[in-house]
Short mmCIF file of C-alpha atoms in Angstrom, two decimals:
data_model
loop_
_atom_site.label_atom_id
_atom_site.label_comp_id
_atom_site.label_asym_id
_atom_site.label_seq_id
_atom_site.Cartn_x
_atom_site.Cartn_y
_atom_site.Cartn_z
CA MET D 1399 190.39 95.65 140.98
CA HIS D 1400 194.18 95.63 141.73
CA PRO D 1401 195.58 98.24 140.21
CA LEU D 1402 199.33 96.89 139.16
CA SER D 1403 198.51 97.20 136.11
CA VAL D 1404 200.52 101.27 136.30
CA ASP D 1405 202.69 102.47 133.79
CA ARG D 1406 205.91 102.63 135.25
CA SER D 1407 207.30 104.93 132.83
CA GLN D 1408 205.62 108.17 134.39
CA PHE D 1409 207.98 107.04 137.51
CA ASP D 1410 211.68 108.75 137.00
CA VAL D 1411 213.91 107.26 139.37
CA ARG D 1412 214.59 110.62 141.56
CA LEU D 1413 214.26 108.95 144.56
CA PRO D 1414 215.33 105.55 146.00
CA ALA D 1415 214.14 102.75 146.23
CA THR D 1416 214.43 100.72 148.89
CA THR D 1417 212.84 96.49 149.07
CA THR D 1418 212.75 94.35 152.21
CA ALA D 1419 216.41 94.16 152.83
CA ARG D 1420 217.05 90.28 154.19
CA GLY D 1421 220.34 88.48 155.22
CA PHE D 1422 223.93 89.69 155.74
CA LYS D 1423 223.26 92.97 153.36
CA SER D 1424 220.06 94.00 156.11
CA ALA D 1425 222.64 93.45 158.94
CA ARG D 1426 225.64 95.66 157.14
CA LEU D 1427 222.54 98.09 156.16
CA ASP D 1428 221.00 98.61 159.91
CA LEU D 1429 224.77 98.98 161.90
CA LEU D 1430 225.62 101.40 159.18
CA ASP D 1431 222.06 103.02 159.35
CA GLY D 1432 222.47 103.18 162.86
CA LEU D 1433 225.97 104.94 163.26
CA THR D 1434 224.52 107.83 161.26
CA HIS D 1435 221.60 108.56 163.54
CA TRP D 1436 224.39 109.08 165.90
CA ARG D 1437 222.29 112.50 166.79
CA LEU D 1438 219.44 110.58 168.61
CA TRP D 1439 221.30 107.39 170.10
CA GLY D 1440 223.33 110.74 171.63
CA SER D 1441 220.66 112.29 173.40
CA LEU D 1442 218.13 109.41 173.62
CA GLY D 1443 221.12 108.48 176.31
CA TRP D 1444 222.37 111.47 177.49
CA ASN D 1445 218.83 111.89 178.34
CA GLU D 1446 218.80 108.58 180.06
CA ILE D 1447 221.58 109.42 182.70
CA VAL D 1448 219.77 112.79 183.17
CA GLN D 1449 216.62 111.99 183.73
CA ARG D 1450 217.76 109.81 185.76
CA TYR D 1451 219.58 112.60 188.80
CA ARG D 1452 217.27 114.53 188.17
CA ARG D 1453 217.03 117.67 190.77
CA SER D 1454 219.48 115.26 193.01
CA VAL D 1455 222.55 117.38 194.07
CA LEU D 1456 224.91 115.95 192.74
CA GLY D 1457 223.54 114.10 189.67
CA PRO D 1458 225.56 112.40 187.29
CA PHE D 1459 228.14 112.69 189.75
CA TRP D 1460 226.61 110.08 192.54
CA LEU D 1461 227.42 107.52 190.25
CA THR D 1462 231.49 108.48 191.55
CA ALA D 1463 230.42 108.90 195.38
CA SER D 1464 229.17 105.98 195.34
CA MET D 1465 231.77 104.06 193.23
CA GLY D 1466 234.46 105.71 195.31
CA VAL D 1467 232.81 104.77 198.79
CA MET D 1468 232.44 101.28 197.77
CA VAL D 1469 235.81 100.95 196.28
CA ILE D 1470 237.71 102.57 199.66
CA ALA D 1471 235.92 100.67 202.17
CA LEU D 1472 235.72 96.93 200.19
CA GLY D 1473 239.69 97.80 199.33
CA VAL D 1474 240.85 97.94 203.21
CA VAL D 1475 238.77 95.37 204.22
CA TYR D 1476 239.69 93.17 201.00
CA ALA D 1477 243.36 94.48 201.52
CA GLU D 1478 243.46 93.17 205.64
CA LEU D 1479 241.40 89.81 204.63
CA PHE D 1480 244.23 89.26 201.87
CA GLN D 1481 247.36 90.83 204.12
CA GLN D 1482 248.01 93.50 201.26
CA GLU D 1483 249.23 96.50 201.22
CA VAL D 1484 246.59 99.11 201.20
CA ASP D 1485 248.53 101.42 198.55
CA ARG D 1486 249.26 98.90 196.34
CA PHE D 1487 246.13 97.08 196.43
CA ILE D 1488 243.45 100.03 196.31
CA PRO D 1489 245.04 101.21 192.91
CA PHE D 1490 244.63 97.79 191.80
CA PHE D 1491 241.35 96.82 193.13
CA CYS D 1492 239.48 100.45 192.11
CA SER D 1493 240.90 99.81 188.59
CA GLY D 1494 240.13 96.24 188.46
CA MET D 1495 236.83 97.34 189.51
CA LEU D 1496 236.24 100.27 186.74
CA VAL D 1497 236.40 97.90 184.01
CA TRP D 1498 234.55 94.73 185.65
CA THR D 1499 231.49 97.40 186.30
CA LEU D 1500 231.59 98.18 182.30
CA MET D 1501 231.67 95.30 181.42
CA ALA D 1502 228.72 93.53 183.84
CA SER D 1503 226.87 96.23 182.80
CA TYR D 1504 226.95 95.14 179.27
CA LEU D 1505 225.86 91.41 180.53
CA THR D 1506 223.42 91.90 183.19
CA GLU D 1507 221.81 95.08 181.31
CA SER D 1508 221.47 94.67 177.69
CA GLY D 1509 218.41 91.62 177.91
CA THR D 1510 216.34 94.71 177.91
CA LEU D 1511 217.64 96.78 175.32
CA PHE D 1512 215.28 95.36 172.63
CA THR D 1513 212.35 95.18 174.72
CA GLY D 1514 212.10 97.93 176.68
CA SER D 1515 212.52 100.00 173.69
CA GLU D 1516 209.21 98.29 172.21
CA CYS D 1517 206.53 101.88 172.35
CA TYR D 1518 209.34 102.95 169.70
CA ILE D 1519 210.14 99.36 167.79
CA LYS D 1520 206.21 98.92 167.34
CA GLN D 1521 206.01 102.73 165.86
CA ILE D 1522 208.79 103.69 163.89
CA SER D 1523 211.48 101.25 161.79
CA LEU D 1524 214.54 102.88 163.06
CA PRO D 1525 217.90 100.88 162.36
CA PHE D 1526 217.75 98.53 165.22
CA SER D 1527 221.81 99.21 166.63
CA VAL D 1528 219.85 102.81 167.28
CA TYR D 1529 218.42 100.65 169.98
CA VAL D 1530 222.53 99.29 170.73
CA PHE D 1531 224.08 102.42 170.00
CA ARG D 1532 222.22 104.22 172.46
CA PHE D 1533 222.96 101.58 175.46
CA ASN D 1534 226.45 101.37 174.70
CA TRP D 1535 226.50 105.11 175.00
CA THR D 1536 225.21 105.49 178.34
CA LYS D 1537 227.13 102.26 179.58
CA LEU D 1538 230.12 104.65 178.98
CA ILE D 1539 228.60 107.97 180.29
CA ILE D 1540 228.31 106.13 183.37
CA PHE D 1541 231.97 104.56 183.13
CA ALA D 1542 233.34 108.00 182.60
CA HIS D 1543 231.82 109.21 186.19
CA ASN D 1544 233.40 106.14 187.07
CA PHE D 1545 236.36 106.46 186.32
CA ILE D 1546 237.10 109.97 188.47
CA VAL D 1547 237.80 107.63 190.89
CA TYR D 1548 240.30 106.63 189.22
CA LEU D 1549 242.57 109.52 189.33
CA GLY D 1550 241.31 110.58 192.50
CA VAL D 1551 243.47 107.00 193.53
CA VAL D 1552 246.20 108.18 191.44
CA ILE D 1553 246.66 111.23 193.05
CA TYR D 1554 246.20 110.03 196.97
CA PHE D 1555 249.06 107.44 196.48
CA ARG D 1556 250.99 108.72 194.15
CA ILE D 1557 251.30 106.36 191.31
CA TRP D 1558 252.62 107.21 187.94
CA PRO D 1559 251.59 104.83 185.97
CA GLY D 1560 253.58 106.38 183.06
CA SER D 1561 252.84 106.26 179.05
CA VAL D 1562 252.41 103.06 179.27
CA ALA D 1563 248.66 103.96 179.87
CA LEU D 1564 248.10 104.67 176.94
CA LEU D 1565 247.76 101.41 176.02
CA ALA D 1566 244.18 101.76 178.68
CA ILE D 1567 242.77 103.07 175.15
CA VAL D 1568 243.47 100.79 173.53
CA GLY D 1569 242.19 97.70 175.66
CA LEU D 1570 239.36 100.40 176.43
CA LEU D 1571 238.29 100.35 172.64
CA ALA D 1572 238.61 96.46 172.90
CA ILE D 1573 236.08 96.22 175.15
CA VAL D 1574 233.68 99.12 173.80
CA VAL D 1575 233.44 97.03 171.06
CA ASN D 1576 233.33 93.94 172.72
CA GLY D 1577 230.08 95.08 174.39
CA ILE D 1578 228.45 96.64 171.63
CA PHE D 1579 228.35 92.95 169.83
CA ALA D 1580 227.36 91.43 172.48
CA SER D 1581 224.97 93.62 174.14
CA LEU D 1582 223.31 93.21 170.56
CA THR D 1583 223.49 89.10 170.71
CA ILE D 1584 222.27 88.99 174.29
CA GLY D 1585 219.65 91.84 173.74
CA MET D 1586 218.49 89.53 170.65
CA VAL D 1587 218.22 86.70 172.77
CA SER D 1588 216.56 87.90 175.52
CA ALA D 1589 213.84 89.22 173.38
CA ARG D 1590 212.67 85.89 171.92
CA PHE D 1591 213.64 83.43 174.99
CA ARG D 1592 212.73 85.90 177.89
CA ASP D 1593 214.82 83.63 180.52
CA ILE D 1594 218.19 85.01 179.25
CA PRO D 1595 218.59 87.57 181.48
CA GLN D 1596 217.45 85.50 184.45
CA VAL D 1597 220.97 82.54 184.12
CA ILE D 1598 223.17 85.74 182.70
CA ASN D 1599 222.66 88.15 185.98
CA SER D 1600 223.43 84.35 187.83
CA VAL D 1601 226.37 83.95 185.58
CA VAL D 1602 227.76 87.65 186.17
CA GLN D 1603 227.32 86.83 189.91
CA ILE D 1604 229.88 83.87 189.83
CA LEU D 1605 231.87 85.67 187.11
CA PHE D 1606 232.54 88.55 189.19
CA PHE D 1607 234.64 85.97 192.24
CA LEU D 1608 236.13 83.85 189.15
CA THR D 1609 237.71 86.75 187.84
CA PRO D 1610 240.48 88.50 189.54
CA ILE D 1611 239.72 91.52 190.70
CA PHE D 1612 239.75 91.36 193.79
CA TRP D 1613 242.69 88.69 194.14
CA ARG D 1614 245.56 88.99 192.09
CA PRO D 1615 245.73 86.47 189.70
CA ASP D 1616 249.61 85.70 190.91
CA LEU D 1617 247.79 83.42 194.16
CA LEU D 1618 246.56 81.11 192.29
CA ARG D 1619 249.50 78.64 191.95
CA GLY D 1620 249.05 75.69 190.12
CA HIS D 1621 244.92 77.02 188.85
CA ALA D 1622 246.38 79.25 185.92
CA PHE D 1623 243.61 77.82 183.66
CA ILE D 1624 240.87 79.50 185.79
CA THR D 1625 242.20 82.63 184.61
CA ARG D 1626 243.57 81.32 180.79
CA TYR D 1627 240.26 80.29 179.96
CA ASN D 1628 238.18 82.98 181.46
CA PRO D 1629 237.60 85.69 178.97
CA PHE D 1630 236.55 88.43 181.45
CA PHE D 1631 240.51 88.11 181.99
CA HIS D 1632 241.54 88.68 179.48
CA LEU D 1633 239.44 91.92 178.42
CA LEU D 1634 240.24 92.80 182.02
CA GLN D 1635 243.98 92.85 181.65
CA VAL D 1636 244.29 94.88 178.48
CA ALA D 1637 242.65 97.68 180.23
CA ARG D 1638 243.78 97.70 183.75
CA ALA D 1639 247.28 96.89 183.14
CA PRO D 1640 248.10 99.54 181.59
CA LEU D 1641 246.31 101.69 184.22
CA LEU D 1642 248.63 99.91 186.59
CA GLY D 1643 251.38 100.64 184.94
CA GLU D 1644 252.66 97.84 183.56
CA MET D 1645 252.21 95.91 180.25
CA PRO D 1646 249.62 93.73 179.27
CA SER D 1647 250.92 90.38 177.72
CA THR D 1648 250.96 88.87 174.55
CA GLU D 1649 248.83 86.57 175.54
CA ASN D 1650 245.88 88.79 177.07
CA TYR D 1651 245.79 90.84 173.48
CA CYS D 1652 245.94 87.27 170.81
CA ALA D 1653 242.62 86.00 173.33
CA VAL D 1654 241.38 89.44 173.25
CA VAL D 1655 241.59 89.37 169.34
CA LEU D 1656 239.76 86.29 169.31
CA ILE D 1657 237.56 86.63 171.16
CA THR D 1658 236.43 89.96 169.19
CA VAL D 1659 236.35 88.28 166.63
CA LEU D 1660 233.72 85.44 167.64
CA ASN D 1661 231.80 87.66 169.38
CA ILE D 1662 231.73 89.87 165.90
CA GLY D 1663 230.78 86.45 163.85
CA VAL D 1664 227.76 85.33 166.07
CA SER D 1665 225.82 88.94 166.55
CA VAL D 1666 227.04 89.45 163.09
CA TYR D 1667 224.92 86.50 162.40
CA LEU D 1668 222.16 86.42 164.65
CA LEU D 1669 221.32 89.90 163.49
CA SER D 1670 221.40 88.82 158.91
CA ARG D 1671 219.09 86.63 159.99
CA PHE D 1672 216.62 87.13 162.40
CA ARG D 1673 216.85 91.25 162.34
CA GLY D 1674 213.51 90.74 160.91
CA ARG D 1675 212.18 89.12 163.96
CA ILE D 1676 212.57 91.56 166.67
CA ALA D 1677 209.65 93.28 165.97
CA TYR D 1678 207.95 89.62 166.45
CA TRP D 1679 209.33 88.18 169.52
CA ILE D 1680 208.86 91.88 171.40
CA MET C 1209 191.48 117.36 146.44
CA VAL C 1210 194.48 119.59 145.72
CA THR C 1211 197.25 117.55 144.98
CA SER C 1212 199.77 120.51 144.33
CA ALA C 1213 203.47 120.26 145.49
CA PHE C 1214 204.76 117.31 146.56
CA ASP C 1215 206.90 114.02 145.11
CA ARG C 1216 206.03 112.87 141.78
CA THR C 1217 208.00 110.02 142.43
CA ALA C 1218 206.86 108.20 146.12
CA LEU C 1219 205.58 104.55 145.67
CA LEU C 1220 204.63 101.82 147.93
CA ALA C 1221 204.01 98.36 146.77
CA PHE C 1222 202.96 94.78 148.31
CA ASP C 1223 204.39 92.29 146.37
CA ASP C 1224 202.54 88.73 147.82
CA VAL C 1225 203.04 90.16 151.72
CA SER C 1226 202.23 87.58 154.32
CA VAL C 1227 202.46 88.69 158.30
CA SER C 1228 202.30 86.07 160.51
CA PHE C 1229 203.11 86.64 164.00
CA PRO C 1230 204.26 83.45 165.98
CA ILE C 1231 202.24 82.36 169.25
CA TYR C 1232 205.41 81.67 171.99
CA GLN C 1233 204.01 79.26 174.27
CA THR C 1234 206.11 79.60 177.05
CA GLY C 1235 205.24 83.21 177.39
CA SER C 1236 201.72 83.66 178.53
CA ARG C 1237 202.34 87.37 178.26
CA SER C 1238 203.00 86.92 174.75
CA VAL C 1239 200.13 83.98 174.47
CA LYS C 1240 197.45 86.42 176.08
CA LYS C 1241 198.86 89.63 174.32
CA HIS C 1242 198.68 88.33 170.87
CA LEU C 1243 194.82 86.78 171.14
CA LEU C 1244 193.29 89.93 172.73
CA PHE C 1245 195.06 91.59 170.24
CA ARG C 1246 193.56 89.44 167.14
CA GLY C 1247 191.07 88.26 168.70
CA THR C 1248 188.04 88.57 165.41
CA GLY C 1249 190.92 89.05 162.71
CA GLY C 1250 193.77 87.07 162.18
CA GLN C 1251 193.39 83.23 161.03
CA LEU C 1252 195.43 80.32 163.44
CA ALA C 1253 197.42 78.59 161.38
CA THR C 1254 200.79 75.96 161.66
CA ASP C 1255 204.37 77.47 160.80
CA ALA C 1256 206.39 74.48 159.97
CA SER C 1257 207.96 74.50 162.68
CA HIS C 1258 204.69 73.40 164.24
CA ARG C 1259 204.12 76.63 165.50
CA ILE C 1260 200.94 78.63 166.77
CA VAL C 1261 201.03 81.32 164.42
CA VAL C 1262 197.86 84.18 163.60
CA GLU C 1263 198.12 85.14 159.93
CA ALA C 1264 197.47 88.61 159.88
CA LEU C 1265 198.30 89.49 156.59
CA ARG C 1266 197.67 87.14 153.30
CA ASN C 1267 199.13 87.42 150.54
CA VAL C 1268 198.35 91.33 149.75
CA SER C 1269 199.58 92.35 146.59
CA LEU C 1270 199.11 96.00 146.22
CA ARG C 1271 201.11 99.25 144.71
CA LEU C 1272 200.69 103.04 145.80
CA THR C 1273 202.19 105.66 143.29
CA ALA C 1274 202.02 109.79 144.27
CA GLY C 1275 198.82 111.49 144.21
CA ASP C 1276 196.81 108.28 146.18
CA ARG C 1277 194.88 109.21 148.85
CA ILE C 1278 194.10 105.40 150.58
CA ALA C 1279 191.18 104.86 152.81
CA LEU C 1280 191.93 101.73 154.89
CA ILE C 1281 188.74 99.87 155.90
CA GLY C 1282 187.85 96.88 157.88
CA ARG C 1283 186.66 95.48 160.72
CA ASN C 1284 188.45 95.51 163.86
CA GLY C 1285 191.72 92.86 163.31
CA ALA C 1286 191.26 92.67 159.34
CA GLY C 1287 194.68 93.72 159.20
CA LYS C 1288 194.30 97.34 159.12
CA THR C 1289 196.98 97.88 161.81
CA THR C 1290 199.35 95.16 160.63
CA LEU C 1291 199.15 96.39 157.32
CA LEU C 1292 200.26 100.01 158.28
CA ARG C 1293 202.76 98.33 160.15
CA ALA C 1294 204.30 96.21 157.47
CA MET C 1295 204.41 99.68 155.25
CA ALA C 1296 206.56 101.34 158.15
CA GLY C 1297 208.65 98.69 157.88
CA VAL C 1298 208.18 97.53 161.71
CA TYR C 1299 207.19 94.40 160.71
CA GLN C 1300 208.98 93.22 158.50
CA PRO C 1301 206.99 90.47 155.62
CA THR C 1302 206.67 87.02 156.71
CA SER C 1303 207.04 85.84 152.78
CA GLY C 1304 206.51 88.82 150.49
CA ASN C 1305 208.76 91.81 149.74
CA VAL C 1306 207.69 95.75 150.32
CA THR C 1307 209.42 98.57 147.64
CA SER C 1308 209.30 101.65 148.93
CA ARG C 1309 210.34 105.02 147.17
CA GLY C 1310 210.04 108.22 149.50
CA ARG C 1311 210.93 108.58 153.33
CA ILE C 1312 207.64 107.22 155.39
CA SER C 1313 206.68 108.85 158.58
CA PRO C 1314 203.93 106.43 160.04
CA LEU C 1315 201.93 108.28 162.65
CA PHE C 1316 200.82 105.84 164.81
CA ASP C 1317 201.33 107.55 168.60
CA ILE C 1318 201.52 111.21 167.79
CA ALA C 1319 203.10 111.58 171.44
CA LEU C 1320 206.09 109.16 170.53
CA GLY C 1321 209.80 109.64 172.29
CA ILE C 1322 208.18 113.08 174.03
CA ASP C 1323 210.05 113.37 177.40
CA ALA C 1324 208.73 114.51 180.34
CA ASP C 1325 211.47 116.33 181.52
CA LEU C 1326 213.14 117.72 178.41
CA SER C 1327 211.29 121.47 177.32
CA GLY C 1328 209.26 121.87 174.49
CA TYR C 1329 211.70 122.76 172.35
CA ASP C 1330 213.80 119.47 173.43
CA ASN C 1331 211.32 117.52 172.67
CA ILE C 1332 210.80 119.14 168.93
CA ARG C 1333 214.51 118.39 167.97
CA LEU C 1334 213.76 115.27 169.41
CA ARG C 1335 210.66 114.04 167.40
CA GLY C 1336 212.68 115.73 164.50
CA MET C 1337 215.70 113.45 165.30
CA LEU C 1338 213.06 110.52 165.21
CA LEU C 1339 212.03 111.54 161.32
CA GLY C 1340 215.72 111.25 160.01
CA LEU C 1341 215.62 114.83 159.72
CA SER C 1342 218.92 117.35 160.01
CA SER C 1343 218.99 120.16 163.04
CA SER C 1344 219.14 122.14 160.95
CA GLN C 1345 215.78 121.36 159.13
CA ILE C 1346 214.82 121.12 162.14
CA GLU C 1347 215.92 124.48 163.32
CA SER C 1348 213.77 126.01 160.35
CA HIS C 1349 210.88 124.61 161.19
CA MET C 1350 211.51 125.88 165.02
CA ALA C 1351 209.63 129.14 164.55
CA ASP C 1352 206.60 127.79 163.13
CA ILE C 1353 206.70 124.95 165.93
CA GLY C 1354 205.88 127.67 168.33
CA ASP C 1355 204.05 130.16 166.51
CA PHE C 1356 201.29 127.59 165.78
CA THR C 1357 201.25 126.22 169.63
CA GLY C 1358 200.87 129.27 171.12
CA LEU C 1359 202.68 128.38 173.84
CA GLY C 1360 205.55 130.63 174.17
CA ASP C 1361 207.91 130.58 177.20
CA TYR C 1362 206.33 127.45 178.15
CA LEU C 1363 208.64 126.23 175.79
CA SER C 1364 211.42 125.98 177.09
CA ILE C 1365 210.31 124.85 180.07
CA PRO C 1366 209.71 120.78 180.94
CA VAL C 1367 206.54 119.30 179.33
CA ARG C 1368 205.80 117.88 182.14
CA THR C 1369 204.64 120.84 183.35
CA TYR C 1370 201.22 121.50 180.55
CA SER C 1371 198.23 120.95 181.19
CA SER C 1372 197.03 118.31 179.15
CA GLY C 1373 195.15 120.49 176.46
CA MET C 1374 198.85 122.42 175.87
CA MET C 1375 200.70 119.11 175.09
CA THR C 1376 198.22 117.82 172.80
CA ARG C 1377 198.84 121.33 170.66
CA LEU C 1378 202.77 120.37 171.20
CA THR C 1379 202.57 117.17 169.99
CA PHE C 1380 200.05 117.96 167.35
CA ALA C 1381 202.34 120.44 166.42
CA VAL C 1382 205.53 118.54 166.07
CA ALA C 1383 203.64 115.28 164.56
CA THR C 1384 202.53 117.49 161.87
CA CYS C 1385 205.79 119.70 160.87
CA PHE C 1386 207.86 117.51 159.17
CA SER C 1387 205.62 116.36 156.15
CA PRO C 1388 206.83 112.98 154.71
CA GLU C 1389 206.48 111.58 151.29
CA ILE C 1390 204.58 108.90 152.24
CA LEU C 1391 202.07 109.19 155.22
CA LEU C 1392 200.68 106.33 157.53
CA MET C 1393 198.37 107.71 159.87
CA ASP C 1394 196.05 105.48 162.27
CA GLU C 1395 193.31 106.92 163.84
CA TRP C 1396 191.96 110.43 162.90
CA ILE C 1397 193.99 112.53 165.42
CA MET C 1398 191.40 115.09 166.84
CA ALA C 1399 191.81 116.44 170.28
CA GLY C 1400 191.95 119.68 172.07
CA ASP C 1401 189.60 122.69 172.30
CA ALA C 1402 187.39 123.54 170.06
CA ALA C 1403 189.69 126.86 168.51
CA PHE C 1404 192.39 124.82 168.60
CA LEU C 1405 190.81 122.55 166.20
CA ALA C 1406 189.74 124.42 163.77
CA LYS C 1407 193.12 125.59 163.57
CA ALA C 1408 194.55 122.04 163.60
CA GLN C 1409 191.93 120.93 160.56
CA HIS C 1410 193.49 123.61 158.68
CA ARG C 1411 197.35 122.76 159.61
CA VAL C 1412 196.38 118.64 158.67
CA ALA C 1413 194.90 119.60 155.54
CA SER C 1414 197.73 121.09 154.41
CA PHE C 1415 200.21 118.21 155.76
CA VAL C 1416 197.65 116.10 153.92
CA GLU C 1417 198.26 117.52 150.44
CA ARG C 1418 202.00 118.01 150.78
CA ALA C 1419 202.05 114.14 151.49
CA SER C 1420 202.96 112.16 147.65
CA ILE C 1421 200.81 109.59 149.82
CA LEU C 1422 198.40 109.20 152.15
CA VAL C 1423 196.65 105.93 153.85
CA LEU C 1424 194.57 106.46 156.88
CA ALA C 1425 193.00 103.93 158.77
CA SER C 1426 189.77 105.13 159.74
CA HIS C 1427 186.12 104.05 160.76
CA SER C 1428 184.57 106.84 160.13
CA PHE C 1429 182.99 107.47 156.14
CA GLU C 1430 182.90 110.78 156.41
CA ILE C 1431 186.04 111.06 157.00
CA CYS C 1432 187.47 108.50 154.31
CA ARG C 1433 185.47 110.43 152.30
CA GLN C 1434 186.44 113.77 152.59
CA TRP C 1435 189.87 112.63 152.80
CA CYS C 1436 190.27 109.90 150.14
CA THR C 1437 190.13 109.29 147.04
CA LYS C 1438 190.57 105.66 146.81
CA ALA C 1439 189.86 102.65 149.82
CA ILE C 1440 191.52 99.26 150.97
CA TRP C 1441 188.74 97.56 152.58
CA MET C 1442 190.54 94.45 154.49
CA GLU C 1443 188.69 91.36 155.38
CA ARG C 1444 190.60 88.33 157.54
CA GLY C 1445 194.03 89.73 156.75
CA ARG C 1446 193.39 89.46 152.74
CA LEU C 1447 193.10 92.39 150.66
CA GLN C 1448 188.91 91.74 149.78
CA MET C 1449 188.77 94.99 147.49
CA PHE C 1450 190.48 97.88 146.75
CA GLY C 1451 189.18 101.04 144.50
CA GLU C 1452 188.06 104.22 144.48
CA ILE C 1453 186.30 105.02 147.38
CA GLU C 1454 182.75 104.98 146.31
CA ALA C 1455 182.34 101.57 145.53
CA VAL C 1456 184.71 100.37 148.62
CA LEU C 1457 182.72 101.79 150.49
CA GLN C 1458 179.13 100.89 149.59
CA ALA C 1459 179.78 96.89 149.09
CA TYR C 1460 181.53 97.52 153.03
CA ALA C 1461 178.83 98.83 154.07
CA GLU C 1462 176.17 96.04 152.37
CA ILE C 1463 178.25 93.92 154.49
CA CYS C 1464 178.24 95.78 157.30
CA ALA C 1465 174.50 95.58 157.10
CA GLY C 1466 174.23 92.03 156.29
CA GLY C 1467 175.70 91.46 159.77
CA THR C 1468 177.99 89.03 159.41
#
């Protein structure tokens, strides 16, 4: 009964044929195809932000407002607690908080990256990276809104970081690249093991205190290993230091390169190996 | 059936395809879901790492070529939906290969990607992007969709303000606008008021005819006969029979009447 004996010569090769891709090729195709869908994830991500703040007066600028209030309130309290000058401490705390919020949101929210897109994944075969890019795009939009607080602080305290501030773009780029691949990894692992998001949530809370955001790294004195072996410190430094007019250290840059290579390696390996399983996990 | 203007090179081939769903014991949610979902059909088995799996498709080989109009029949849980999803590339086969030539458009959930807060026009654009169309292709269809829905100025306001009838018109028009080479449909799309239905019939007909390959899962013999020339009969995840529609429907009807 199988009509497998169809004469092949009747097909010309005008349309490209695709066969089930497996292994590294499937990961590479997925990431590249995902990039070409930029219109789709661009508008899905943008709609998500717009929808969250629809009909509110400030709209997405609520993000800016709440970040601003937190930076000022905590900044004043911590400056008092740590006996620091407010006009030196608030810019430090503000820039650190902005970068940390971005990194923390990659970690804590990427657990639902694939499970939250179940209705799409089960209905239509899109590159999985589309969901990753959409997620990262919304995080970047939120960061852009929060960043306005930094501009306000710079103007209010009359600090001028100088041309070194341009290095912050490089640092931010490093964070975004790491964010893309880390969220891909976390999204996949969390789709399979549903406890992972909870574990990450608890770890991120601890990391907030272990990373020099509201305390200065030079307070550590003999315990420099706390920052030295903390990958988030190095990622934080390459973006924060230039915002404050300082130069990140060579050690920071070397660490970030190493982290990025490892991060991409792990996530591309996982995608190559398990891409075909994601739809079964969710 | 008129089989005029479609691409003759489209192809969808399954080569010894199996799909099995693992049941993850730690997640009661997924266990329940899979058992409810697959209840009567797939066979339970254990895989290499001693996990319990539901074998939803077992060693399915088939080759669909341009002009094929396939009805997909079988009892609940026989693997019809899984077969369609494997065809759409949603499930990568556990073993075996799927080869396709031509754009595949699954039409399982016609409301997929509808965002209640966006206007009718924006939803049309979003849907077009989901199906992988360029913005110029989408804009060129815009007038046609607006015309078909008869919604007029309503298309500029958020779809959450639409009545359910208006919503159906929009989703239906959007879903049937961009015709793919390979069209996969789960249940037959039928909804809306009587006047709309007559209009819809005509549109579905032209939509389906433009597709090079059609696979339609349905329980209604009448609909199968109306649209299809061949049929695939799935039974417990296996391809029981594939051939001319009347022969398959007859064999299937005999088994059903036998009450097994």
